[in-house]
Short mmCIF file of N, CA and C in Angstrom, two decimals:
data_model
loop_
_atom_site.label_atom_id
_atom_site.label_comp_id
_atom_site.label_asym_id
_atom_site.label_seq_id
_atom_site.Cartn_x
_atom_site.Cartn_y
_atom_site.Cartn_z
N GLY G 934 86.25 113.94 118.86
CA GLY G 934 87.54 113.76 118.80
C GLY G 934 88.36 112.86 119.60
N GLY G 935 88.15 111.56 119.54
CA GLY G 935 89.07 110.63 120.19
C GLY G 935 90.31 110.40 119.34
N LYS G 936 91.23 109.63 119.90
CA LYS G 936 92.48 109.32 119.20
C LYS G 936 92.18 108.42 118.00
N GLN G 937 92.76 108.76 116.84
CA GLN G 937 92.57 107.94 115.65
C GLN G 937 93.61 106.84 115.61
N GLU G 938 93.18 105.65 115.12
CA GLU G 938 94.06 104.51 114.99
C GLU G 938 93.71 103.75 113.72
N LEU G 939 94.66 102.95 113.23
CA LEU G 939 94.36 102.04 112.13
C LEU G 939 93.47 100.93 112.65
N ALA G 940 92.48 100.55 111.87
CA ALA G 940 91.63 99.41 112.25
C ALA G 940 92.49 98.15 112.23
N ASN G 941 92.54 97.48 113.36
CA ASN G 941 93.37 96.30 113.53
C ASN G 941 92.51 95.25 114.24
N VAL G 942 92.25 94.14 113.56
CA VAL G 942 91.34 93.14 114.09
C VAL G 942 91.77 92.60 115.45
N ASP G 943 93.06 92.58 115.74
CA ASP G 943 93.52 92.08 117.03
C ASP G 943 93.13 93.00 118.18
N GLU G 944 93.04 94.30 117.91
CA GLU G 944 92.73 95.25 118.98
C GLU G 944 91.33 95.85 118.88
N HIS G 945 90.73 95.80 117.69
CA HIS G 945 89.47 96.52 117.47
C HIS G 945 88.34 95.61 116.96
N LYS G 946 88.41 94.34 117.27
CA LYS G 946 87.44 93.38 116.74
C LYS G 946 86.00 93.76 117.11
N SER G 947 85.74 94.09 118.37
CA SER G 947 84.36 94.41 118.77
C SER G 947 83.89 95.70 118.09
N TYR G 948 84.77 96.70 117.99
CA TYR G 948 84.42 97.95 117.30
C TYR G 948 84.09 97.67 115.84
N MET G 949 84.90 96.84 115.19
CA MET G 949 84.69 96.54 113.78
C MET G 949 83.38 95.79 113.57
N LYS G 950 83.08 94.84 114.45
CA LYS G 950 81.81 94.11 114.35
C LYS G 950 80.63 95.05 114.56
N LYS G 951 80.72 95.89 115.58
CA LYS G 951 79.65 96.83 115.91
C LYS G 951 79.34 97.75 114.72
N HIS G 952 80.39 98.16 113.99
CA HIS G 952 80.22 99.08 112.86
C HIS G 952 80.15 98.33 111.51
N LYS G 953 79.91 97.01 111.60
CA LYS G 953 79.73 96.16 110.41
C LYS G 953 80.88 96.28 109.41
N MET G 954 82.11 96.34 109.95
CA MET G 954 83.31 96.39 109.11
C MET G 954 83.78 94.96 108.87
N ASP G 955 84.30 94.72 107.69
CA ASP G 955 84.84 93.41 107.35
C ASP G 955 86.11 93.18 108.16
N LEU G 956 86.14 92.11 108.95
CA LEU G 956 87.30 91.83 109.80
C LEU G 956 88.56 91.57 108.97
N ASN G 957 88.39 91.10 107.74
CA ASN G 957 89.55 90.88 106.87
C ASN G 957 90.23 92.18 106.48
N ASP G 958 89.52 93.30 106.61
CA ASP G 958 90.11 94.60 106.28
C ASP G 958 90.97 95.14 107.41
N GLY G 959 90.90 94.55 108.59
CA GLY G 959 91.65 95.03 109.74
C GLY G 959 92.97 94.30 109.91
N ARG G 960 93.77 94.25 108.85
CA ARG G 960 95.04 93.52 108.90
C ARG G 960 96.22 94.36 108.40
N PRO G 961 96.49 95.50 109.04
CA PRO G 961 97.66 96.29 108.63
C PRO G 961 98.98 95.56 108.86
N ASP G 962 98.94 94.49 109.67
CA ASP G 962 100.16 93.70 109.91
C ASP G 962 100.68 93.08 108.61
N ILE G 963 99.77 92.78 107.68
CA ILE G 963 100.20 92.19 106.40
C ILE G 963 101.00 93.21 105.60
N LEU G 964 100.52 94.44 105.55
CA LEU G 964 101.26 95.51 104.87
C LEU G 964 102.60 95.75 105.55
N HIS G 965 102.62 95.73 106.87
CA HIS G 965 103.87 95.93 107.62
C HIS G 965 104.90 94.88 107.22
N GLN G 966 104.50 93.62 107.17
CA GLN G 966 105.41 92.54 106.77
C GLN G 966 105.92 92.73 105.34
N CYS G 967 105.03 93.13 104.43
CA CYS G 967 105.43 93.36 103.04
C CYS G 967 106.44 94.48 102.93
N LEU G 968 106.17 95.58 103.63
CA LEU G 968 107.08 96.72 103.55
C LEU G 968 108.44 96.41 104.15
N LEU G 969 108.47 95.64 105.23
CA LEU G 969 109.76 95.24 105.80
C LEU G 969 110.54 94.41 104.78
N ALA G 970 109.86 93.46 104.12
CA ALA G 970 110.53 92.61 103.13
C ALA G 970 111.05 93.44 101.96
N LEU G 971 110.26 94.37 101.47
CA LEU G 971 110.65 95.15 100.29
C LEU G 971 111.70 96.21 100.61
N MET G 972 111.48 96.98 101.66
CA MET G 972 112.38 98.10 101.94
C MET G 972 113.74 97.62 102.44
N ASP G 973 113.80 96.42 103.02
CA ASP G 973 115.08 95.86 103.48
C ASP G 973 115.80 95.09 102.38
N SER G 974 115.17 94.94 101.23
CA SER G 974 115.76 94.10 100.17
C SER G 974 116.97 94.75 99.52
N PRO G 975 117.94 93.94 99.09
CA PRO G 975 119.06 94.47 98.31
C PRO G 975 118.58 95.21 97.05
N LEU G 976 117.46 94.78 96.47
CA LEU G 976 116.91 95.46 95.29
C LEU G 976 116.61 96.92 95.61
N ASN G 977 116.00 97.17 96.76
CA ASN G 977 115.71 98.54 97.17
C ASN G 977 117.00 99.29 97.50
N LYS G 978 117.89 98.65 98.24
CA LYS G 978 119.13 99.30 98.65
C LYS G 978 120.00 99.65 97.44
N ALA G 979 119.83 98.92 96.33
CA ALA G 979 120.56 99.21 95.09
C ALA G 979 119.86 100.30 94.27
N GLY G 980 118.74 100.82 94.79
CA GLY G 980 118.04 101.90 94.09
C GLY G 980 117.20 101.44 92.91
N ARG G 981 116.77 100.18 92.92
CA ARG G 981 116.02 99.63 91.78
C ARG G 981 114.56 99.32 92.11
N LEU G 982 114.03 99.92 93.20
CA LEU G 982 112.68 99.61 93.63
C LEU G 982 111.93 100.87 94.00
N GLN G 983 110.69 100.94 93.58
CA GLN G 983 109.78 102.02 94.02
C GLN G 983 108.50 101.33 94.50
N VAL G 984 108.06 101.66 95.70
CA VAL G 984 106.89 101.03 96.29
C VAL G 984 105.74 102.02 96.38
N TYR G 985 104.55 101.56 95.99
CA TYR G 985 103.31 102.30 96.15
C TYR G 985 102.35 101.45 96.96
N ILE G 986 101.50 102.09 97.73
CA ILE G 986 100.48 101.41 98.52
C ILE G 986 99.13 102.00 98.12
N ARG G 987 98.15 101.13 97.93
CA ARG G 987 96.77 101.60 97.73
C ARG G 987 95.93 100.97 98.84
N THR G 988 95.27 101.82 99.61
CA THR G 988 94.47 101.33 100.73
C THR G 988 93.11 100.84 100.25
N LYS G 989 92.40 100.19 101.15
CA LYS G 989 91.04 99.72 100.87
C LYS G 989 90.14 100.88 100.45
N LYS G 990 90.39 102.06 101.02
CA LYS G 990 89.58 103.24 100.70
C LYS G 990 90.17 104.02 99.52
N ASN G 991 91.07 103.37 98.78
CA ASN G 991 91.63 103.92 97.55
C ASN G 991 92.54 105.13 97.77
N VAL G 992 93.19 105.20 98.91
CA VAL G 992 94.20 106.23 99.15
C VAL G 992 95.51 105.68 98.59
N LEU G 993 96.18 106.47 97.77
CA LEU G 993 97.43 106.05 97.12
C LEU G 993 98.61 106.71 97.84
N ILE G 994 99.59 105.88 98.20
CA ILE G 994 100.74 106.35 98.97
C ILE G 994 102.02 105.97 98.24
N GLU G 995 102.94 106.93 98.14
CA GLU G 995 104.26 106.68 97.57
C GLU G 995 105.26 106.54 98.72
N VAL G 996 106.07 105.50 98.66
CA VAL G 996 107.06 105.23 99.70
C VAL G 996 108.44 105.57 99.13
N HIS G 997 109.12 106.53 99.73
CA HIS G 997 110.47 106.90 99.29
C HIS G 997 111.41 105.71 99.54
N PRO G 998 112.30 105.40 98.60
CA PRO G 998 113.19 104.24 98.76
C PRO G 998 114.06 104.27 100.02
N GLN G 999 114.31 105.43 100.58
CA GLN G 999 115.15 105.50 101.78
C GLN G 999 114.35 105.43 103.08
N THR G 1000 113.07 105.19 102.96
CA THR G 1000 112.22 105.08 104.15
C THR G 1000 112.61 103.85 104.96
N ARG G 1001 112.81 104.05 106.24
CA ARG G 1001 113.07 102.92 107.14
C ARG G 1001 111.77 102.62 107.87
N ILE G 1002 111.21 101.48 107.58
CA ILE G 1002 109.93 101.08 108.16
C ILE G 1002 110.15 100.72 109.63
N PRO G 1003 109.32 101.24 110.54
CA PRO G 1003 109.48 100.88 111.96
C PRO G 1003 109.43 99.36 112.14
N ARG G 1004 110.28 98.86 112.99
CA ARG G 1004 110.36 97.41 113.21
C ARG G 1004 109.19 96.88 114.03
N THR G 1005 108.67 97.70 114.92
CA THR G 1005 107.55 97.21 115.72
C THR G 1005 106.23 97.58 115.06
N PHE G 1006 105.27 96.69 115.18
CA PHE G 1006 103.97 96.89 114.56
C PHE G 1006 103.25 98.11 115.14
N LYS G 1007 103.37 98.31 116.44
CA LYS G 1007 102.70 99.44 117.08
C LYS G 1007 103.22 100.77 116.53
N ARG G 1008 104.54 100.88 116.37
CA ARG G 1008 105.11 102.11 115.80
C ARG G 1008 104.71 102.28 114.33
N PHE G 1009 104.64 101.16 113.60
CA PHE G 1009 104.21 101.22 112.21
C PHE G 1009 102.78 101.78 112.12
N CYS G 1010 101.89 101.27 112.97
CA CYS G 1010 100.50 101.75 112.96
C CYS G 1010 100.44 103.25 113.27
N GLY G 1011 101.26 103.68 114.22
CA GLY G 1011 101.31 105.10 114.55
C GLY G 1011 101.78 105.94 113.38
N LEU G 1012 102.79 105.46 112.68
CA LEU G 1012 103.32 106.16 111.51
C LEU G 1012 102.26 106.27 110.41
N MET G 1013 101.57 105.17 110.13
CA MET G 1013 100.56 105.17 109.07
C MET G 1013 99.37 106.06 109.44
N THR G 1014 98.99 106.06 110.71
CA THR G 1014 97.90 106.94 111.15
C THR G 1014 98.30 108.40 110.96
N GLU G 1015 99.53 108.73 111.35
CA GLU G 1015 100.02 110.10 111.17
C GLU G 1015 100.05 110.47 109.69
N LEU G 1016 100.49 109.55 108.85
CA LEU G 1016 100.53 109.81 107.41
C LEU G 1016 99.13 110.12 106.87
N LEU G 1017 98.15 109.32 107.25
CA LEU G 1017 96.79 109.51 106.74
C LEU G 1017 96.17 110.81 107.25
N GLN G 1018 96.64 111.32 108.38
CA GLN G 1018 96.14 112.59 108.91
C GLN G 1018 96.87 113.78 108.27
N LYS G 1019 98.20 113.67 108.13
CA LYS G 1019 99.00 114.80 107.64
C LYS G 1019 99.29 114.76 106.15
N MET G 1020 99.02 113.61 105.50
CA MET G 1020 99.22 113.42 104.06
C MET G 1020 100.68 113.24 103.65
N LYS G 1021 101.62 113.46 104.57
CA LYS G 1021 103.03 113.18 104.27
C LYS G 1021 103.81 113.06 105.56
N ILE G 1022 104.91 112.33 105.49
CA ILE G 1022 105.82 112.16 106.62
C ILE G 1022 107.21 112.51 106.10
N ARG G 1023 107.86 113.46 106.77
CA ARG G 1023 109.22 113.86 106.38
C ARG G 1023 110.23 113.31 107.38
N ALA G 1024 111.43 113.08 106.89
CA ALA G 1024 112.54 112.75 107.80
C ALA G 1024 112.92 114.02 108.53
N THR G 1025 113.43 113.90 109.72
CA THR G 1025 113.78 115.09 110.50
C THR G 1025 114.90 115.89 109.84
N ASN G 1026 115.76 115.23 109.07
CA ASN G 1026 116.92 115.93 108.49
C ASN G 1026 116.81 116.12 106.97
N SER G 1027 115.59 116.06 106.43
CA SER G 1027 115.45 116.18 104.98
C SER G 1027 114.12 116.83 104.62
N PRO G 1028 114.12 117.65 103.55
CA PRO G 1028 112.86 118.25 103.11
C PRO G 1028 112.00 117.25 102.31
N ASP G 1029 112.60 116.14 101.85
CA ASP G 1029 111.88 115.18 101.04
C ASP G 1029 110.98 114.30 101.90
N PRO G 1030 109.73 114.11 101.49
CA PRO G 1030 108.86 113.23 102.27
C PRO G 1030 109.26 111.76 102.10
N LEU G 1031 109.23 111.03 103.21
CA LEU G 1031 109.50 109.59 103.17
C LEU G 1031 108.26 108.82 102.73
N LEU G 1032 107.11 109.31 103.13
CA LEU G 1032 105.82 108.73 102.74
C LEU G 1032 104.92 109.90 102.37
N LYS G 1033 104.17 109.77 101.28
CA LYS G 1033 103.23 110.83 100.96
C LYS G 1033 102.03 110.28 100.22
N VAL G 1034 100.89 110.87 100.51
CA VAL G 1034 99.66 110.54 99.79
C VAL G 1034 99.73 111.25 98.45
N ILE G 1035 99.47 110.51 97.38
CA ILE G 1035 99.53 111.08 96.03
C ILE G 1035 98.19 110.86 95.32
N ARG G 1036 98.02 111.56 94.23
CA ARG G 1036 96.76 111.54 93.49
C ARG G 1036 96.60 110.24 92.70
N ASN G 1037 95.39 109.70 92.70
CA ASN G 1037 95.06 108.55 91.86
C ASN G 1037 94.89 109.02 90.42
N PRO G 1038 95.00 108.15 89.46
CA PRO G 1038 95.24 106.71 89.56
C PRO G 1038 96.73 106.39 89.58
N ILE G 1039 97.06 105.19 90.01
CA ILE G 1039 98.46 104.74 90.06
C ILE G 1039 99.10 104.82 88.68
N THR G 1040 98.33 104.54 87.64
CA THR G 1040 98.89 104.50 86.28
C THR G 1040 99.47 105.85 85.87
N SER G 1041 99.00 106.95 86.46
CA SER G 1041 99.55 108.27 86.09
C SER G 1041 100.94 108.49 86.69
N HIS G 1042 101.37 107.63 87.60
CA HIS G 1042 102.69 107.75 88.23
C HIS G 1042 103.71 106.77 87.63
N LEU G 1043 103.25 105.90 86.77
CA LEU G 1043 104.13 104.88 86.20
C LEU G 1043 104.78 105.39 84.93
N PRO G 1044 106.03 105.00 84.68
CA PRO G 1044 106.69 105.41 83.44
C PRO G 1044 105.96 104.84 82.22
N VAL G 1045 106.06 105.54 81.12
CA VAL G 1045 105.45 105.07 79.86
C VAL G 1045 106.03 103.70 79.52
N GLY G 1046 105.16 102.79 79.14
CA GLY G 1046 105.60 101.46 78.72
C GLY G 1046 105.84 100.49 79.87
N CYS G 1047 105.57 100.91 81.10
CA CYS G 1047 105.78 100.04 82.26
C CYS G 1047 104.94 98.76 82.11
N LYS G 1048 105.57 97.61 82.27
CA LYS G 1048 104.87 96.33 82.20
C LYS G 1048 104.32 96.01 83.58
N ARG G 1049 103.01 95.74 83.66
CA ARG G 1049 102.31 95.60 84.94
C ARG G 1049 101.79 94.18 85.13
N THR G 1050 102.23 93.55 86.21
CA THR G 1050 101.87 92.16 86.50
C THR G 1050 101.17 92.06 87.85
N LEU G 1051 100.02 91.43 87.86
CA LEU G 1051 99.30 91.16 89.09
C LEU G 1051 99.71 89.79 89.60
N CYS G 1052 100.14 89.69 90.85
CA CYS G 1052 100.49 88.42 91.48
C CYS G 1052 99.31 87.98 92.34
N GLU G 1053 98.76 86.81 92.00
CA GLU G 1053 97.58 86.35 92.70
C GLU G 1053 97.52 84.84 92.64
N SER G 1054 97.15 84.23 93.75
CA SER G 1054 97.01 82.78 93.80
C SER G 1054 95.94 82.33 92.81
N GLY G 1055 96.17 81.18 92.18
CA GLY G 1055 95.18 80.63 91.26
C GLY G 1055 95.31 81.13 89.83
N ARG G 1056 96.30 81.94 89.53
CA ARG G 1056 96.53 82.44 88.17
C ARG G 1056 97.52 81.52 87.46
N ASP G 1057 97.94 81.89 86.25
CA ASP G 1057 98.92 81.08 85.52
C ASP G 1057 100.21 81.00 86.33
N LEU G 1058 100.65 79.77 86.57
CA LEU G 1058 101.86 79.54 87.37
C LEU G 1058 103.10 79.89 86.55
N VAL G 1059 103.98 80.70 87.12
CA VAL G 1059 105.25 81.05 86.46
C VAL G 1059 106.39 80.83 87.44
N ASP G 1060 107.55 80.53 86.88
CA ASP G 1060 108.79 80.57 87.66
C ASP G 1060 109.15 82.05 87.71
N VAL G 1061 109.12 82.64 88.88
CA VAL G 1061 109.28 84.09 88.99
C VAL G 1061 110.64 84.56 88.48
N ARG G 1062 111.68 83.73 88.61
CA ARG G 1062 113.00 84.12 88.07
C ARG G 1062 112.95 84.20 86.55
N GLN G 1063 112.31 83.22 85.92
CA GLN G 1063 112.18 83.24 84.46
C GLN G 1063 111.32 84.42 84.02
N HIS G 1064 110.26 84.71 84.76
CA HIS G 1064 109.39 85.84 84.44
C HIS G 1064 110.20 87.15 84.52
N ALA G 1065 110.98 87.29 85.58
CA ALA G 1065 111.83 88.48 85.74
C ALA G 1065 112.86 88.57 84.62
N ALA G 1066 113.46 87.43 84.28
CA ALA G 1066 114.48 87.41 83.21
C ALA G 1066 113.86 87.84 81.88
N ARG G 1067 112.64 87.37 81.59
CA ARG G 1067 111.96 87.78 80.34
C ARG G 1067 111.69 89.28 80.34
N ARG G 1068 111.25 89.81 81.48
CA ARG G 1068 110.98 91.25 81.57
C ARG G 1068 112.26 92.05 81.35
N VAL G 1069 113.34 91.65 82.00
CA VAL G 1069 114.61 92.37 81.87
C VAL G 1069 115.14 92.25 80.45
N ARG G 1070 115.04 91.06 79.86
CA ARG G 1070 115.50 90.86 78.47
C ARG G 1070 114.71 91.76 77.52
N ALA G 1071 113.40 91.86 77.72
CA ALA G 1071 112.57 92.72 76.86
C ALA G 1071 112.98 94.18 76.98
N ILE G 1072 113.34 94.60 78.19
CA ILE G 1072 113.80 95.98 78.40
C ILE G 1072 115.13 96.21 77.69
N CYS G 1073 116.05 95.24 77.80
CA CYS G 1073 117.35 95.37 77.14
C CYS G 1073 117.22 95.37 75.62
N ASP G 1074 116.30 94.56 75.11
CA ASP G 1074 116.11 94.45 73.66
C ASP G 1074 115.43 95.67 73.06
N ALA G 1075 114.54 96.31 73.83
CA ALA G 1075 113.79 97.45 73.29
C ALA G 1075 113.53 98.48 74.39
N PRO G 1076 114.57 99.17 74.85
CA PRO G 1076 114.38 100.12 75.95
C PRO G 1076 113.40 101.25 75.63
N GLU G 1077 113.24 101.54 74.34
CA GLU G 1077 112.31 102.60 73.96
C GLU G 1077 110.86 102.21 74.26
N ALA G 1078 110.59 100.91 74.44
CA ALA G 1078 109.24 100.44 74.74
C ALA G 1078 108.92 100.54 76.23
N GLY G 1079 109.89 100.92 77.04
CA GLY G 1079 109.66 101.06 78.48
C GLY G 1079 110.74 100.33 79.26
N THR G 1080 111.16 100.91 80.37
CA THR G 1080 112.26 100.32 81.14
C THR G 1080 111.86 99.99 82.58
N SER G 1081 110.57 99.91 82.85
CA SER G 1081 110.11 99.63 84.21
C SER G 1081 109.11 98.49 84.22
N VAL G 1082 109.05 97.84 85.37
CA VAL G 1082 108.05 96.79 85.59
C VAL G 1082 107.36 97.08 86.92
N LEU G 1083 106.14 96.63 87.03
CA LEU G 1083 105.36 96.81 88.25
C LEU G 1083 104.74 95.47 88.60
N TYR G 1084 104.83 95.10 89.87
CA TYR G 1084 104.15 93.90 90.37
C TYR G 1084 103.15 94.36 91.41
N VAL G 1085 101.93 93.90 91.28
CA VAL G 1085 100.87 94.23 92.21
C VAL G 1085 100.66 93.03 93.13
N VAL G 1086 100.77 93.26 94.44
CA VAL G 1086 100.59 92.20 95.43
C VAL G 1086 99.54 92.67 96.42
N GLY G 1087 98.54 91.85 96.67
CA GLY G 1087 97.49 92.19 97.62
C GLY G 1087 97.94 91.95 99.05
N ALA G 1088 98.11 93.02 99.81
CA ALA G 1088 98.53 92.90 101.22
C ALA G 1088 97.28 92.80 102.09
N MET G 1089 96.57 91.69 101.91
CA MET G 1089 95.31 91.47 102.63
C MET G 1089 95.14 89.99 102.89
N SER G 1090 94.26 89.66 103.83
CA SER G 1090 94.13 88.25 104.22
C SER G 1090 93.31 87.45 103.21
N HIS G 1091 92.30 88.05 102.62
CA HIS G 1091 91.45 87.34 101.64
C HIS G 1091 90.97 88.32 100.59
N GLY G 1092 90.60 87.76 99.43
CA GLY G 1092 90.01 88.60 98.40
C GLY G 1092 90.95 88.82 97.23
N ASP G 1093 90.42 89.50 96.23
CA ASP G 1093 91.17 89.77 95.01
C ASP G 1093 91.52 91.25 94.93
N VAL G 1094 92.64 91.51 94.29
CA VAL G 1094 93.07 92.89 94.07
C VAL G 1094 92.40 93.40 92.80
N GLU G 1095 91.90 94.62 92.85
CA GLU G 1095 91.34 95.23 91.65
C GLU G 1095 92.46 95.94 90.90
N ALA G 1096 92.89 95.34 89.81
CA ALA G 1096 93.95 95.93 88.98
C ALA G 1096 93.66 95.57 87.53
N GLU G 1097 92.54 96.07 87.06
CA GLU G 1097 92.12 95.77 85.69
C GLU G 1097 93.08 96.33 84.66
N TRP G 1098 93.96 97.22 85.07
CA TRP G 1098 94.95 97.83 84.17
C TRP G 1098 96.23 97.00 84.06
N ALA G 1099 96.29 95.86 84.77
CA ALA G 1099 97.48 95.00 84.70
C ALA G 1099 97.57 94.35 83.32
N ASP G 1100 98.81 94.15 82.84
CA ASP G 1100 99.03 93.51 81.54
C ASP G 1100 98.87 92.00 81.61
N ASP G 1101 99.22 91.42 82.76
CA ASP G 1101 99.05 89.98 82.95
C ASP G 1101 98.88 89.68 84.43
N ALA G 1102 98.47 88.45 84.72
CA ALA G 1102 98.27 88.02 86.11
C ALA G 1102 98.90 86.64 86.26
N VAL G 1103 99.71 86.48 87.31
CA VAL G 1103 100.45 85.24 87.49
C VAL G 1103 100.42 84.79 88.95
N SER G 1104 100.70 83.51 89.15
CA SER G 1104 100.99 82.95 90.46
C SER G 1104 102.48 82.64 90.50
N VAL G 1105 103.14 82.95 91.60
CA VAL G 1105 104.58 82.71 91.70
C VAL G 1105 104.89 81.43 92.47
N SER G 1106 103.84 80.68 92.82
CA SER G 1106 104.02 79.38 93.48
C SER G 1106 102.78 78.55 93.26
N GLU G 1107 102.95 77.23 93.31
CA GLU G 1107 101.78 76.36 93.23
C GLU G 1107 101.03 76.34 94.55
N TYR G 1108 101.61 76.94 95.59
CA TYR G 1108 101.01 76.98 96.92
C TYR G 1108 100.53 78.40 97.23
N PRO G 1109 99.49 78.54 98.05
CA PRO G 1109 99.11 79.88 98.50
C PRO G 1109 100.23 80.42 99.40
N LEU G 1110 100.65 81.63 99.15
CA LEU G 1110 101.75 82.24 99.91
C LEU G 1110 101.27 83.51 100.60
N SER G 1111 101.94 83.88 101.68
CA SER G 1111 101.65 85.17 102.30
C SER G 1111 102.10 86.27 101.33
N ALA G 1112 101.50 87.44 101.49
CA ALA G 1112 101.87 88.57 100.63
C ALA G 1112 103.34 88.92 100.80
N ALA G 1113 103.86 88.86 102.03
CA ALA G 1113 105.27 89.19 102.26
C ALA G 1113 106.18 88.20 101.55
N THR G 1114 105.80 86.93 101.51
CA THR G 1114 106.61 85.93 100.80
C THR G 1114 106.60 86.20 99.31
N VAL G 1115 105.46 86.60 98.76
CA VAL G 1115 105.39 86.95 97.34
C VAL G 1115 106.31 88.14 97.06
N CYS G 1116 106.25 89.16 97.91
CA CYS G 1116 107.13 90.33 97.74
C CYS G 1116 108.59 89.91 97.76
N PHE G 1117 108.94 89.07 98.74
CA PHE G 1117 110.32 88.60 98.85
C PHE G 1117 110.73 87.83 97.60
N ARG G 1118 109.88 86.93 97.10
CA ARG G 1118 110.22 86.12 95.93
C ARG G 1118 110.43 86.98 94.69
N VAL G 1119 109.57 87.96 94.48
CA VAL G 1119 109.69 88.83 93.31
C VAL G 1119 110.96 89.67 93.41
N ALA G 1120 111.19 90.28 94.57
CA ALA G 1120 112.40 91.11 94.75
C ALA G 1120 113.65 90.25 94.57
N ASN G 1121 113.66 89.07 95.15
CA ASN G 1121 114.81 88.18 95.05
C ASN G 1121 115.06 87.75 93.61
N ALA G 1122 114.01 87.50 92.85
CA ALA G 1122 114.16 87.12 91.45
C ALA G 1122 114.87 88.22 90.66
N TYR G 1123 114.46 89.47 90.87
CA TYR G 1123 115.10 90.58 90.17
C TYR G 1123 116.53 90.79 90.65
N GLU G 1124 116.79 90.57 91.94
CA GLU G 1124 118.16 90.67 92.44
C GLU G 1124 119.06 89.67 91.73
N GLU G 1125 118.57 88.45 91.55
CA GLU G 1125 119.36 87.41 90.87
C GLU G 1125 119.56 87.76 89.40
N VAL G 1126 118.48 88.15 88.73
CA VAL G 1126 118.57 88.47 87.29
C VAL G 1126 119.48 89.66 87.04
N LEU G 1127 119.41 90.66 87.92
CA LEU G 1127 120.21 91.88 87.74
C LEU G 1127 121.61 91.78 88.38
N GLY G 1128 121.90 90.67 89.04
CA GLY G 1128 123.21 90.50 89.66
C GLY G 1128 123.42 91.36 90.88
N ILE G 1129 122.35 91.63 91.63
CA ILE G 1129 122.46 92.43 92.86
C ILE G 1129 122.64 91.44 94.02
N ILE G 1130 123.77 91.57 94.70
CA ILE G 1130 124.09 90.63 95.78
C ILE G 1130 123.88 91.27 97.13
#
C-alpha cells in the first residue's frame, strides 16, 4: 500500500521504464489541457457541451458540465487519482457527482441518432466551421433523426484513437495540432454556428 498516483512521464519515467510501460501513455497533462479548454468554453457555459473521457485502460468517465477543472496540474492529478479510487467525485454543496466512472460502451450513453466524428491528423481535411454548420443544419432540417453530435479527440502524445463506431473521421487543420487546440477549434466552431458569444 503506497500512495497511488497517475502515471506521469515527467515524474515517473524510471518507474515506467522499469515496468515496461509506454512512456507515451504517461501524459495526463494532455487531458488536463483539453479539459481546461472545453470546460472553460462559452459552449459549455451555455449548457451545450457534454464531455466524456475514456482512459487507456478503457475506464469511461462522465464530466458534469459544471465541473471546475483544477488549474494546477498537480491538483488535477490528485483529483483524477481520487476519482479512479472512489469512482465518483461530488461537489461539497451538491449531491450530484461532478465526475463519475460510468459503464462502457460510450455508445450506450449517446442520444439516438447522435452523429459521431473522429478528429485525427491525416484524415480528410475539413473546415471545422463548415463541418459544424452542416451538422447543425442537418439537426434543424430533421430533428427526429437526432439532435446531438460527438467529436472524439485523442488526448495523447502519439497513436490513433480506437473509435470504430464513429460515422466519419476528419482533420480540422492541414497541420498537426495539439489535442487541446483541436478541442478549442471544435468548440469555437459550434459557438460561432450557434451564435454563442
